[in-house]
Tab-separated table of C-alpha atoms in Angstrom:
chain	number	residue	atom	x	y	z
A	1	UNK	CA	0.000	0.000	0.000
A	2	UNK	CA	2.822	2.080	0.723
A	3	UNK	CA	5.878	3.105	-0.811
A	4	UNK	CA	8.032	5.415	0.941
A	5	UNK	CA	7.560	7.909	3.427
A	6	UNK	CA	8.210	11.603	2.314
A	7	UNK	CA	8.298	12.958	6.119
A	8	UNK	CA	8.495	11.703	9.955
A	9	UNK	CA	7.571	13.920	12.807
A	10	UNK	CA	7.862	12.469	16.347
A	11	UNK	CA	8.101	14.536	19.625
A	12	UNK	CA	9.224	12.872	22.234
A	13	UNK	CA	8.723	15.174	24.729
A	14	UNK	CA	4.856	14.928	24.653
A	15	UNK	CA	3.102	13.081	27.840
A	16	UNK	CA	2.287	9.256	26.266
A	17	UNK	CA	-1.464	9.939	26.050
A	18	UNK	CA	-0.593	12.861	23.409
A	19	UNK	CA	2.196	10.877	21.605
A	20	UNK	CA	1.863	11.164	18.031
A	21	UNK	CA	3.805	10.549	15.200
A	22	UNK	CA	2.923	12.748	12.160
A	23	UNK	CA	3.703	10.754	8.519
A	24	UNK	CA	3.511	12.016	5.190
A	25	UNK	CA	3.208	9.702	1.944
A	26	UNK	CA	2.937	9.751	-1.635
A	27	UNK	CA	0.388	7.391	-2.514
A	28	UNK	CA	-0.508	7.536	-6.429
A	29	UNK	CA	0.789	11.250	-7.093
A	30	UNK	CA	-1.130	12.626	-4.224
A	31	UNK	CA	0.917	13.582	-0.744
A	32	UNK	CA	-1.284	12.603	2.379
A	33	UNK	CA	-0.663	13.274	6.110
A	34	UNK	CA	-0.788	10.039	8.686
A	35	UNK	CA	-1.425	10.607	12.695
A	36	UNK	CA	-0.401	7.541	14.347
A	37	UNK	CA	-0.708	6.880	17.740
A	38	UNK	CA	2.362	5.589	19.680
A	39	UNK	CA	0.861	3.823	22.157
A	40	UNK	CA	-2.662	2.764	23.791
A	41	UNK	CA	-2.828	5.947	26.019
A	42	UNK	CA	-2.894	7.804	22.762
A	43	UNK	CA	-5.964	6.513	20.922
A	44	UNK	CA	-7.817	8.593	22.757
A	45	UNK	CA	-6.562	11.328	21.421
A	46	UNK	CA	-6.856	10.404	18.092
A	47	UNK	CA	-10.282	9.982	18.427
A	48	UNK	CA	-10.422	13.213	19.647
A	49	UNK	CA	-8.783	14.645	17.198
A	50	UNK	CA	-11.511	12.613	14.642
A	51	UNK	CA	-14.392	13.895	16.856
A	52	UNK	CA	-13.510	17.278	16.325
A	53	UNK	CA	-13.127	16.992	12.725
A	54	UNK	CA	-17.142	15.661	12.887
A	55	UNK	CA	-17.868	18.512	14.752
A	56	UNK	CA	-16.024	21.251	12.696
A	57	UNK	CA	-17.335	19.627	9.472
A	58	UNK	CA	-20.749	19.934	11.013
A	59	UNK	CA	-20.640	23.717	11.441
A	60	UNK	CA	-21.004	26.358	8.504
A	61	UNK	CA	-17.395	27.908	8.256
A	62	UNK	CA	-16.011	30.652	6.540
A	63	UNK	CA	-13.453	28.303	5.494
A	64	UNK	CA	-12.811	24.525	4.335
A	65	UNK	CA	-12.300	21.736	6.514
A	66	UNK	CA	-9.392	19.571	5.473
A	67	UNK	CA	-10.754	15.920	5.078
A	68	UNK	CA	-9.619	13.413	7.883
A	69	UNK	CA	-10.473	9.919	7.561
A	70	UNK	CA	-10.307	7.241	10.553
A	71	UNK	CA	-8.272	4.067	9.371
A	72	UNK	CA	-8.193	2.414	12.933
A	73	UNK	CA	-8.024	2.900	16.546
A	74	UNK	CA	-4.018	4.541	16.018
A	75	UNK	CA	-4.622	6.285	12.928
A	76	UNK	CA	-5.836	8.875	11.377
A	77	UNK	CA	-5.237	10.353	7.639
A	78	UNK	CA	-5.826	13.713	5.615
A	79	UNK	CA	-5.268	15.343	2.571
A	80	UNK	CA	-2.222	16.954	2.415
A	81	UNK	CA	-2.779	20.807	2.410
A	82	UNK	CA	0.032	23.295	1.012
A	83	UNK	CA	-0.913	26.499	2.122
A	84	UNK	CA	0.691	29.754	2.917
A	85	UNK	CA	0.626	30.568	7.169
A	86	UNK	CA	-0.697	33.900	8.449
A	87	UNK	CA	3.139	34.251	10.142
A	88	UNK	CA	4.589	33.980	6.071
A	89	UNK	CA	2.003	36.105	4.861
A	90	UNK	CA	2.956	39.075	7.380
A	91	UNK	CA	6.857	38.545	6.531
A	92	UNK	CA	6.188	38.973	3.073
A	93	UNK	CA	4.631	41.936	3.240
A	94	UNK	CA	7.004	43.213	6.414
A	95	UNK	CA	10.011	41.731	3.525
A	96	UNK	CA	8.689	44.485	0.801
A	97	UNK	CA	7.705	47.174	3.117
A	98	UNK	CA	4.271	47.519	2.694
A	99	UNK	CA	2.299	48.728	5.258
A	100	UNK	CA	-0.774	48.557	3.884
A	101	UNK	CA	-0.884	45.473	2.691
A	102	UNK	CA	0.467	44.172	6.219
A	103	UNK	CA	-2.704	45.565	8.019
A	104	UNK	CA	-4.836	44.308	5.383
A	105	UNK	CA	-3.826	40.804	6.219
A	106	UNK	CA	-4.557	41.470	9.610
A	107	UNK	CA	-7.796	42.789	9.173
A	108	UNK	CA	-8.260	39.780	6.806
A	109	UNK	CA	-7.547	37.728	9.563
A	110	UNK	CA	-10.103	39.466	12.367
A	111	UNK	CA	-13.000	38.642	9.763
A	112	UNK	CA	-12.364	35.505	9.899
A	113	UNK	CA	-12.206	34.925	13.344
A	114	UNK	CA	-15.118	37.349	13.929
A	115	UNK	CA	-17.059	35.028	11.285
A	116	UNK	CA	-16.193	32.235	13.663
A	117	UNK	CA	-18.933	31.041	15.804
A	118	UNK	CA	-17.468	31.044	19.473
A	119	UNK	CA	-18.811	30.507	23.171
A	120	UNK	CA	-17.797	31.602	26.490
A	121	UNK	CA	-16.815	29.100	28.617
A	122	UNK	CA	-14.397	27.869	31.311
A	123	UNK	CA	-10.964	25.961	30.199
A	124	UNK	CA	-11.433	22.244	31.135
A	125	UNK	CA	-9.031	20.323	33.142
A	126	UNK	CA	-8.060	18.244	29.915
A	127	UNK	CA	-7.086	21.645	28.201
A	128	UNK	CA	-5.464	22.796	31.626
A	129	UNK	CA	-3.689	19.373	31.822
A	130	UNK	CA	-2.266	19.687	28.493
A	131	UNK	CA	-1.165	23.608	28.451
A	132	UNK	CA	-0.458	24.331	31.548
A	133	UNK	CA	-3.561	26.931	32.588
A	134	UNK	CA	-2.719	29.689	34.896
């Protein structure tokens, strides 16, 4: 099924219920993305990670949600997405001096977010757990 792998991603630093390993393949002239789990602990998470791509997919976004499909309990695959970062889109424009265009991008960037349906809430301990809340 598969040939060779194009990338390997693996932090090791991660606690073992977040442990990922992030593939990328060529399968048939297309490039996909694998997320593998490492061990049992993290096949939770990639059903998480599945669950929210459900969710997302559900809701009517000002933007495209990549396509993730569930191949078992460790794994996890998408389309593989090249696409230019907000961060590279501001250091072009910082690059060629162009301050208009900079805030434009910005401003770009608040409409989408503003377009974004959102909630109040409190952070949950799994969040807190994971990033360390104040």
């Amino acid at each position: 099924m598969y040939k060779q792998p194009i990338y390997v991603k693996f932090n090791s630093y991660r606690k073992p219920e977040f442990n990922l390993t992030t593939e990328i393949w060529g399968e048939k002239g297309k490039y996909f993305v694998y997320k593998i789990a490492q061990n049992k602990k993290a096949r939770n998470f990639v059903q998480d990670i599945y669950d929210t791509y459900i969710r997302l997919s559900e809701l009517d976004l000002p933007f495209k949600v990549n396509k993730c499909h569930f191949i078992d309990e460790d794994t996890l695959k998408f389309d593989y997405i090249q696409g230019k970062t907000l961060l590279k889109n501001l250091e072009r424009t910082v690059k060629i001096n162009n301050r208009k265009k900079f805030k434009k991008v910005l401003n770009d960037f608040e409409s989408l977010l503003n377009r974004l349906p959102s909630k109040r809430g409190k952070l949950d301990k799994d969040f807190c757990s994971f990033f360390e809340c104040p």
